[in-house]
Coordinates of C-alpha atoms and ligand atoms in Angstrom, one line a residue:
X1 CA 4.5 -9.3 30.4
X2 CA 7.8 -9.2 29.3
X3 CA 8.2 -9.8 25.5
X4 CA 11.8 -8.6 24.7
X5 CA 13.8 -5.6 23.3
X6 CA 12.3 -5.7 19.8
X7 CA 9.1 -4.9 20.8
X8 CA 9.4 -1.2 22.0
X9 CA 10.7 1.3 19.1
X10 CA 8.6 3.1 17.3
X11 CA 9.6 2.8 13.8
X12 CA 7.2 4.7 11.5
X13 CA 4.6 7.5 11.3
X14 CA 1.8 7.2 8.9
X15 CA -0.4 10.6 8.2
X16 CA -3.6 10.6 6.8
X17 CA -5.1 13.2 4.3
X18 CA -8.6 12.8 3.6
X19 CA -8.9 14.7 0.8
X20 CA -10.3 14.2 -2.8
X21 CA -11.3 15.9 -5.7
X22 CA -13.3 12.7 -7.0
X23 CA -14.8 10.1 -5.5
X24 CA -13.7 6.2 -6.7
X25 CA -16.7 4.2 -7.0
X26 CA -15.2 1.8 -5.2
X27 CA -13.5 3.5 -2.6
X28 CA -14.2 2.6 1.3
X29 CA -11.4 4.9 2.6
X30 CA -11.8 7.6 5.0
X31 CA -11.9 10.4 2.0
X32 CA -14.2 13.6 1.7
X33 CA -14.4 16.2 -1.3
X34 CA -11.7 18.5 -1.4
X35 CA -12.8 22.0 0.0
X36 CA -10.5 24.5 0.6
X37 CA -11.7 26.0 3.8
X38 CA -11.4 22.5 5.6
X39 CA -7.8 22.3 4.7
X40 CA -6.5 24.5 7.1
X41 CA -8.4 23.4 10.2
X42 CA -7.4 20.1 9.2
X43 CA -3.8 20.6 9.3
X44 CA -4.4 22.7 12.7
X45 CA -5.8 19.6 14.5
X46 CA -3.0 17.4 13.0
X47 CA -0.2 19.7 14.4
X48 CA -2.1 19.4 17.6
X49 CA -2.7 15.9 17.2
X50 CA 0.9 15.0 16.6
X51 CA 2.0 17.6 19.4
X52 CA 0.4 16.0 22.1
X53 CA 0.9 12.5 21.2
X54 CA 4.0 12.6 19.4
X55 CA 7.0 11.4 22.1
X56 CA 10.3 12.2 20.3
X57 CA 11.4 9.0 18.6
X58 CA 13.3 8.7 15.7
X59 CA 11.6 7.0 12.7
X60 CA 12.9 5.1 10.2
X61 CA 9.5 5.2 8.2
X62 CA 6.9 8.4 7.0
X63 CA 4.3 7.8 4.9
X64 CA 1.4 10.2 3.8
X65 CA -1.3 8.8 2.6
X66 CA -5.2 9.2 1.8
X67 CA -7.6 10.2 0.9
X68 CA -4.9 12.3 -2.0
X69 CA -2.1 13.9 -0.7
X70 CA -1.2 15.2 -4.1
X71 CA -4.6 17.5 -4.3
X72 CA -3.2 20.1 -2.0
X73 CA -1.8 23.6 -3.0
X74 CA 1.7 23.7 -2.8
X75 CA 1.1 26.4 -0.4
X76 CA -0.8 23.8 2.1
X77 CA 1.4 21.3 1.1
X78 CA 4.4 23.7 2.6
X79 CA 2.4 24.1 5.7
X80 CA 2.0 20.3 5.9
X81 CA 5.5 19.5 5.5
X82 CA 6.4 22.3 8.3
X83 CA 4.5 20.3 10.9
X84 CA 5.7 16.7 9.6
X85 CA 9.2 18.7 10.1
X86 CA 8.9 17.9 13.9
X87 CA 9.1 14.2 13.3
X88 CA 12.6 13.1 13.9
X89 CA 14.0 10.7 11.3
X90 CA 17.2 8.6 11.1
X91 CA 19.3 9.6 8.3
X92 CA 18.0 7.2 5.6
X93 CA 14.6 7.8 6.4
X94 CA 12.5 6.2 3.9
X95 CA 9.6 9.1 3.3
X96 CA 6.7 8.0 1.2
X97 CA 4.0 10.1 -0.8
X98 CA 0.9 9.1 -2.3
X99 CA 0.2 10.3 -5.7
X100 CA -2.5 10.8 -7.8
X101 CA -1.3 11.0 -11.7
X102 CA -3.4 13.8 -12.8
X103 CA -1.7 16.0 -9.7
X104 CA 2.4 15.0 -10.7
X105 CA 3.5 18.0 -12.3
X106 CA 7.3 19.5 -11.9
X107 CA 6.4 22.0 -9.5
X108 CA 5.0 19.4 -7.0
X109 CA 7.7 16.5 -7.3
X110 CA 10.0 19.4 -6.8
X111 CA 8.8 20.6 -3.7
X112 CA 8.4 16.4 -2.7
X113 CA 11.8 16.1 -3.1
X114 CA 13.2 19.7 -1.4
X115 CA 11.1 18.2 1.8
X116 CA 12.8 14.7 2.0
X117 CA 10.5 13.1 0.2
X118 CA 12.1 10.0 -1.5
X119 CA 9.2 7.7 -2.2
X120 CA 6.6 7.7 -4.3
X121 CA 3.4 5.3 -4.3
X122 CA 1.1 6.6 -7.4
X123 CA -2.3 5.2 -7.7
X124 CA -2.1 3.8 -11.5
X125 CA -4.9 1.3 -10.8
X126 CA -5.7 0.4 -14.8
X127 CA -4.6 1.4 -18.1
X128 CA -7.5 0.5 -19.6
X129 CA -10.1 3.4 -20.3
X130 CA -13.4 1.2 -19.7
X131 CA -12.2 -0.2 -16.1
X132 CA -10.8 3.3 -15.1
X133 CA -14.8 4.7 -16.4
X134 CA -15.9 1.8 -14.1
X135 CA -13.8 2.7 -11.4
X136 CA -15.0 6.4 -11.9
X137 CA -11.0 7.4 -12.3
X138 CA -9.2 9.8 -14.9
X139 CA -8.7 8.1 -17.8
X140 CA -7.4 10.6 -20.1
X141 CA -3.4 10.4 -18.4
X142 CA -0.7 9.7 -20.3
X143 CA 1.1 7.8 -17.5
X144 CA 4.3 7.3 -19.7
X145 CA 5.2 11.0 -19.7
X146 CA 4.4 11.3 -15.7
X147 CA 6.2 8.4 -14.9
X148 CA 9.2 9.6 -16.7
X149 CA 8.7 12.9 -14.9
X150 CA 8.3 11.3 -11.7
X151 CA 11.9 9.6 -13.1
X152 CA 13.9 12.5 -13.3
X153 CA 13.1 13.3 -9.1
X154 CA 12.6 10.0 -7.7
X155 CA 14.1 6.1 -8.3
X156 CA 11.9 4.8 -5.5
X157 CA 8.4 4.4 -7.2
X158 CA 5.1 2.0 -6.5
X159 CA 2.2 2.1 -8.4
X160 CA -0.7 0.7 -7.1
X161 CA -2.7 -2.0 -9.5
X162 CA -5.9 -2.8 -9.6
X163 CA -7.6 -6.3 -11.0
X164 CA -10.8 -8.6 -10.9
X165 CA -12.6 -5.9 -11.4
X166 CA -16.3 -6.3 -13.2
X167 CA -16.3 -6.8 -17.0
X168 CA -12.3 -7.0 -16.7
X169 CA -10.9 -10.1 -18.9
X170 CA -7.3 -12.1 -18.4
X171 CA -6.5 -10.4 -21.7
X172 CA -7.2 -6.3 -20.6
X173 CA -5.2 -7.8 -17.2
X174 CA -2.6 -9.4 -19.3
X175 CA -2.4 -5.4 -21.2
X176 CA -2.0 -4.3 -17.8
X177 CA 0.9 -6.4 -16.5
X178 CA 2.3 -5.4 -19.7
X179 CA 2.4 -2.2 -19.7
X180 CA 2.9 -1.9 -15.9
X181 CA 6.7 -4.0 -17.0
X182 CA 7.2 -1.7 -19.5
X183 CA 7.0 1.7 -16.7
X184 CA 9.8 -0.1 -15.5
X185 CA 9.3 1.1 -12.0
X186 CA 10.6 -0.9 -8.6
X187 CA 7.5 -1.7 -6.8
X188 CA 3.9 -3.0 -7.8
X189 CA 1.2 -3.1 -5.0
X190 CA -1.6 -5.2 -6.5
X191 CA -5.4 -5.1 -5.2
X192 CA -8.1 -7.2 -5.9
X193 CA -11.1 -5.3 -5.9
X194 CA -13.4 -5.7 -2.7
X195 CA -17.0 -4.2 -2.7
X196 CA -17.8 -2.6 0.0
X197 CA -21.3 -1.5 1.4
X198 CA -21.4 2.1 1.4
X199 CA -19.9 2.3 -1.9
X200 CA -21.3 3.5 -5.7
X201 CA -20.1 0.3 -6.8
X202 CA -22.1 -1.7 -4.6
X203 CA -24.8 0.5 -4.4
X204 CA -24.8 0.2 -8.2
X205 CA -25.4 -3.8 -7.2
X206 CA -22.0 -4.0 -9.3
X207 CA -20.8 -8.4 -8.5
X208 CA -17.6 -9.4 -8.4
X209 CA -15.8 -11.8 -10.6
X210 CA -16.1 -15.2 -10.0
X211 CA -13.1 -17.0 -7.7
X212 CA -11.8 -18.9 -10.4
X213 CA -10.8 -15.8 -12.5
X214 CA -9.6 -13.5 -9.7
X215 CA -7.5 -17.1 -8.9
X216 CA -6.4 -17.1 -12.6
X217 CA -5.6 -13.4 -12.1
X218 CA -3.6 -13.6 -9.0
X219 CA -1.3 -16.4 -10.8
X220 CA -0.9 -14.4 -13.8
X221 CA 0.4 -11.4 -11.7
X222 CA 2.9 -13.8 -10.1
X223 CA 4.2 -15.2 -13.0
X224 CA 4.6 -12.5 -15.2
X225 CA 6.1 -10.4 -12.1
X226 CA 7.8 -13.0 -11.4
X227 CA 10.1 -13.7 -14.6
X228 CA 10.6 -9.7 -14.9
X229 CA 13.0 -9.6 -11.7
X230 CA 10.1 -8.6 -9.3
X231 CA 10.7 -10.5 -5.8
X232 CA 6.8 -11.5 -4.8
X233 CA 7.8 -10.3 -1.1
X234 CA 4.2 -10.3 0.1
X235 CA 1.3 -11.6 -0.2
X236 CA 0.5 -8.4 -3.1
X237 CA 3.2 -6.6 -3.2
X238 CA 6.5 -7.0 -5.6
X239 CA 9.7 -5.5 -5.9
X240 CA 13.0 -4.8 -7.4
X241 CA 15.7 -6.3 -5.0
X242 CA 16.3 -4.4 -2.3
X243 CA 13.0 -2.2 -2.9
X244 CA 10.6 -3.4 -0.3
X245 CA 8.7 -0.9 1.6
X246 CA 10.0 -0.5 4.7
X247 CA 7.2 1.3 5.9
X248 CA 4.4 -1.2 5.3
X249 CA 7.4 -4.0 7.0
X250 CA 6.7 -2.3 10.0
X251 CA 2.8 -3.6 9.8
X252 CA 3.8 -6.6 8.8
X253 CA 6.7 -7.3 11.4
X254 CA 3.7 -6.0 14.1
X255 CA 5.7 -3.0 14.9
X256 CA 5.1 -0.1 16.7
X257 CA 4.0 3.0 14.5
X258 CA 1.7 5.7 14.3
X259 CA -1.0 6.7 13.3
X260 CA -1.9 10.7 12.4
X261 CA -4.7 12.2 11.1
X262 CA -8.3 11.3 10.9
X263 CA -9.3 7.5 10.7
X264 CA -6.0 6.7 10.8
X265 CA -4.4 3.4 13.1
X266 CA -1.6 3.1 15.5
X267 CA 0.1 0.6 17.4
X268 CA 1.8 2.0 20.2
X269 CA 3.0 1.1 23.7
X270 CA 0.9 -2.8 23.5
X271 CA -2.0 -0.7 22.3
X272 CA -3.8 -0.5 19.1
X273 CA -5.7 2.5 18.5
X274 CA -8.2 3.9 15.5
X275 CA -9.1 7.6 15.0
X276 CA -12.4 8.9 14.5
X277 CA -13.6 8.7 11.2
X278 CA -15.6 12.2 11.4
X279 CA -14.0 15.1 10.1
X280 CA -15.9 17.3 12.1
X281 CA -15.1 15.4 15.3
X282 CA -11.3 15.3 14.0
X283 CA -11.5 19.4 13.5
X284 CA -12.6 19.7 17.0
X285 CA -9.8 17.9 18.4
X286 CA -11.5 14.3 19.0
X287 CA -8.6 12.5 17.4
X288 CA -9.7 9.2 19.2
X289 CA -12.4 6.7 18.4
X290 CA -10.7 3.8 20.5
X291 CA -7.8 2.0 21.5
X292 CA -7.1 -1.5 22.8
X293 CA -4.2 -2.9 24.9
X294 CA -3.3 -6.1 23.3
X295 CA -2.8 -8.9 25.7
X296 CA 0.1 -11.2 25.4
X297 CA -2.5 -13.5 23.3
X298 CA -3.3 -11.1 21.0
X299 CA 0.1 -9.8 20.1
X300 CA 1.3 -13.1 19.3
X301 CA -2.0 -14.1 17.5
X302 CA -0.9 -10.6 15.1
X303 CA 2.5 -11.6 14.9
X304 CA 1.9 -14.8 13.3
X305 CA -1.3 -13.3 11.0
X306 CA 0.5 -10.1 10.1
X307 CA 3.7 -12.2 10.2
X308 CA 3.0 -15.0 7.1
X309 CA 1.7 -11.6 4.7
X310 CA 5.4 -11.8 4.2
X311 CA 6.4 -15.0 1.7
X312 CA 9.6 -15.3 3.5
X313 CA 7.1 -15.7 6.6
X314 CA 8.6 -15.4 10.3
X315 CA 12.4 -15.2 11.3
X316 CA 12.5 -17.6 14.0
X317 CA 14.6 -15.9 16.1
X318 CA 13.5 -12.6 16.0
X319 CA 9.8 -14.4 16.7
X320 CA 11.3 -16.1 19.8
X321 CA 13.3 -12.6 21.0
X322 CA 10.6 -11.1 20.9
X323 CA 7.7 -13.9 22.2
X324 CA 9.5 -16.2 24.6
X325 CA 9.2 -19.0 22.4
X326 CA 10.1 -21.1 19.7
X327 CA 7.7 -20.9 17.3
X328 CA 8.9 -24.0 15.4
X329 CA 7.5 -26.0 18.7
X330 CA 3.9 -25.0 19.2
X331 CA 1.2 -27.6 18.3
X332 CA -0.4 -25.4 15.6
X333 CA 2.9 -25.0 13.6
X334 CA 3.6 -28.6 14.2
X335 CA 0.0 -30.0 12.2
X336 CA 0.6 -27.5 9.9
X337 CA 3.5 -28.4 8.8
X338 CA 2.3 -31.8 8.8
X339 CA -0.2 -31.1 6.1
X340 CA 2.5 -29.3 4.1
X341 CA 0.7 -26.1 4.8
X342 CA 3.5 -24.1 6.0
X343 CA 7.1 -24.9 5.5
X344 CA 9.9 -25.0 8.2
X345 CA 13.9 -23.8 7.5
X346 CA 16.6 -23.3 9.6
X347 CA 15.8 -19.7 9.9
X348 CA 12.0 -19.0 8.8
X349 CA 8.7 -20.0 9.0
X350 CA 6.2 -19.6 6.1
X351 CA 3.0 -20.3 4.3
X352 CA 3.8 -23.0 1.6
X353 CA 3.4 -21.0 -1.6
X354 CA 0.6 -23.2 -3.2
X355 CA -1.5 -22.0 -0.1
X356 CA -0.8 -18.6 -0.5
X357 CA -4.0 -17.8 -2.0
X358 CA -6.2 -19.4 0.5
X359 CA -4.0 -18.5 3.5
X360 CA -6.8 -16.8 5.3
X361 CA -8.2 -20.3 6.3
X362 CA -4.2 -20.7 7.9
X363 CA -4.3 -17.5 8.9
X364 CA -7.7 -18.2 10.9
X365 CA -6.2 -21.5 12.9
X366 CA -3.7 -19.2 14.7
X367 CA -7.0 -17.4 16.4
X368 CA -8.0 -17.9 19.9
X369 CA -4.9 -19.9 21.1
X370 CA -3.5 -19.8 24.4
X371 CA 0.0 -19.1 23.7
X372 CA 0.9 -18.0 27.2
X373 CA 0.4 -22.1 27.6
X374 CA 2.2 -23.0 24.8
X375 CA 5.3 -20.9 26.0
X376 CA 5.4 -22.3 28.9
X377 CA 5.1 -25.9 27.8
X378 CA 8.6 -24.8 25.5
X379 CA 10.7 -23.3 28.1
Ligands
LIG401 C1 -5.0 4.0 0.4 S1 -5.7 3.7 -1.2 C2 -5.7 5.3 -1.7 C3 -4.6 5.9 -2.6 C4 -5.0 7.0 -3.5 N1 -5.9 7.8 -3.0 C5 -5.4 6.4 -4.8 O1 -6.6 6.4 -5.1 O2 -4.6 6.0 -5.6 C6 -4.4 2.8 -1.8 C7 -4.8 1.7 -2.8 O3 -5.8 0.8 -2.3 C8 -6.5 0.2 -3.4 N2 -7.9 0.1 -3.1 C9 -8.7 1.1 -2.6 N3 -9.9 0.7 -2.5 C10 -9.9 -0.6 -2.9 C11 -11.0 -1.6 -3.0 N4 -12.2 -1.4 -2.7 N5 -10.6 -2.8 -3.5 C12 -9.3 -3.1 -3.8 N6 -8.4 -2.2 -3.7 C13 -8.6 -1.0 -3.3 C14 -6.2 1.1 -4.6 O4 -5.3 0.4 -5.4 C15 -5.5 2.3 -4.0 O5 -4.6 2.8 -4.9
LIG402 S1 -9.5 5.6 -4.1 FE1 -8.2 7.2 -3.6 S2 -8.7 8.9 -4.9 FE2 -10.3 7.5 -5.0 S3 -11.8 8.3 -3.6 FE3 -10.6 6.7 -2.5 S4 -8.9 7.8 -1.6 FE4 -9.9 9.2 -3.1

């Protein structure tokens, strides 16, 4: 099927590394305990990974994630960093690194920066003792002091914030917006909690917070965010102008990237692939668990879910480069804009804001459309 030019680069690399010296209580990510003889196998099958399904392209995006990154040595982090060497990457590569706080020390954010480095996502989540205790995470920081630090290396910083979590109030959140402000830092990716089966939370028969608060919650974010300069790009995530992260743009303009490292995802080549989610399988060189060519259906139906994350929504043209269509002209835009549910300019397409909240039920009318019929009918 032919789907345009935009459709074929691969634009980022995301690497996963499992490892962690605690365990979140609320944590559904593919993470196990920190043990130093895994480490080196566990690079091994990356390098291999990477080797044999890496093809040469230049990326504008790397991000390493986990898991914790920042619990390596910085003798394993070298040897990391030697293998993500064979990446190629355009000059103003924008490389991200996921941080713990209790890990940033100079020594590390040095050897960040000496590497490329030029990002840094740290995983804040509260400032307030008795949610960290909740969400079984350090609370004994002083994140002032290692954000300065972070400061002197690095201008491109996102910490990660967490709300609605059990026994929080508006006021501790309110603390938290607060003091998040005061960090002065360019990005804030905000998370409300989900409580996943196969969690100590859950397990723990821990409830979340009624919908009406984590609404209230949500709206305070906004606002407060909102009148301190940061741009509310996507659905969670904020900025400083000119500070979005390129590398999660990629996802959400349903770009091609990849995936490294065990239960990672990829989208490569019309095909969307996970990695197994076993270590062990991982060591052994079973990177992975499956993969899915997308029909022209289905890359459509992800342009227009991933695609209205962003508050700005779809660029028209960019949609119809790379679709075949218009997407201004298809019956499900056209009722939905009807009911004042998305909003229609000259250039975009997007989710009227006082939907935003509840834009999964939008979200879910863009399923199971035949959109091969619908470009046709607008040729
Ligand atoms: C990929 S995770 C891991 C990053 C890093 N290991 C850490 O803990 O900060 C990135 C972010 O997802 C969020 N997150 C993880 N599990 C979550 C959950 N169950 N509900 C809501 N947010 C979650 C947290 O804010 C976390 O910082
Ligand atoms: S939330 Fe982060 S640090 Fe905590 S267990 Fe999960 S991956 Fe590890």
């Amino acid at each position: 099927m032919q789907m345009g030019h935009l459709e074929n680069k691969v634009k980022s690399a995301y690497i996963h590394i499992p490892f962690c010296n605690t365990i979140c209580s609320y944590c559904d990510f593919c993470k196990v305990y920190y043990k130093t003889n895994l480490i080196d196998s566990y690079l091994d099958s990356l390098s291999m990974e990477i080797a044999e399904y890496y093809k040469g392209e230049l990326l504008d995006t790397i991000y390493i994630g986990g898991g914790t990154p920042s619990c390596l040595s910085i003798d394993k982090l070298k040897r990391l960093f030697s293998i993500i060497d064979k990446l190629k990457k355009i000059d103003n590569l924008e490389f991200t690194f996921e941080c713990n706080p209790e890990d940033i020390n100079e020594e590390l954010l040095k050897l960040l920066k000496s590497w490329g480095v030029n990002r840094l996502s740290i995983g804040v989540e509260s400032f307030n003792k008795k949610i960290l205790k909740i969400l079984n995470r350090r609370y004994d920081i002083d994140i002032f002091s290692k954000i300065d630090m972070c400061k002197k290396y690095f201008d491109n910083i996102n910490i990660d914030l967490m709300y609605a979590i059990p026994s929080e109030n508006i006021d501790i959140l309110n603390n938290d917006i607060d003091t998040i402000i005061k960090l002065d830092v360019p990005h804030i990716s905000t998370y409300s909690l989900i409580i996943d089966k196969n969690t100590v939370m859950y397990n723990k028969k821990y409830k979340n917070i009624d919908d009406e608060l984590d609404y209230d919650m949500y709206k305070l974010i906004i606002d407060k965010l909102s009148r301190y300069n940061y741009h509310h790009y996507e659905v969670s995530n904020f900025s400083k102008n000119g500070y979005e992260s390129k590398h999660n743009l990629t996802y959400w303009n349903n770009e091609y990237y990849y995936g490294f490292g065990v239960g990672a995802s990829g989208y490569i080549d019309k095909t969307r692939y996970d990695n197994t989610k076993s270590i062990t399988k991982y060591i052994s060189g079973c990177y992975r668990l499956e993969s899915n060519k997308l029909s022209y259906n289905e890359t459509v139906e992800n342009a227009f879910i991933l695609g209205f994350r962003k508050i700005d929504g779809i660029n028209i043209k960019d949609f119809e480069n790379r679709y075949g269509f218009n997407p201004r002209n298809i019956d499900i835009v056209k009722k939905l804009v009807r009911e004042n549910k998305l909003e229609i300019s000259e250039y975009n397409i997007k989710i009227n804001k006082n939907y935003i909240y509840t834009s999964n039920d939008i979200l879910c009318e863009f399923l199971g459309i035949d959109y091969q019929i619908e470009k046709n009918k607008n040729k």
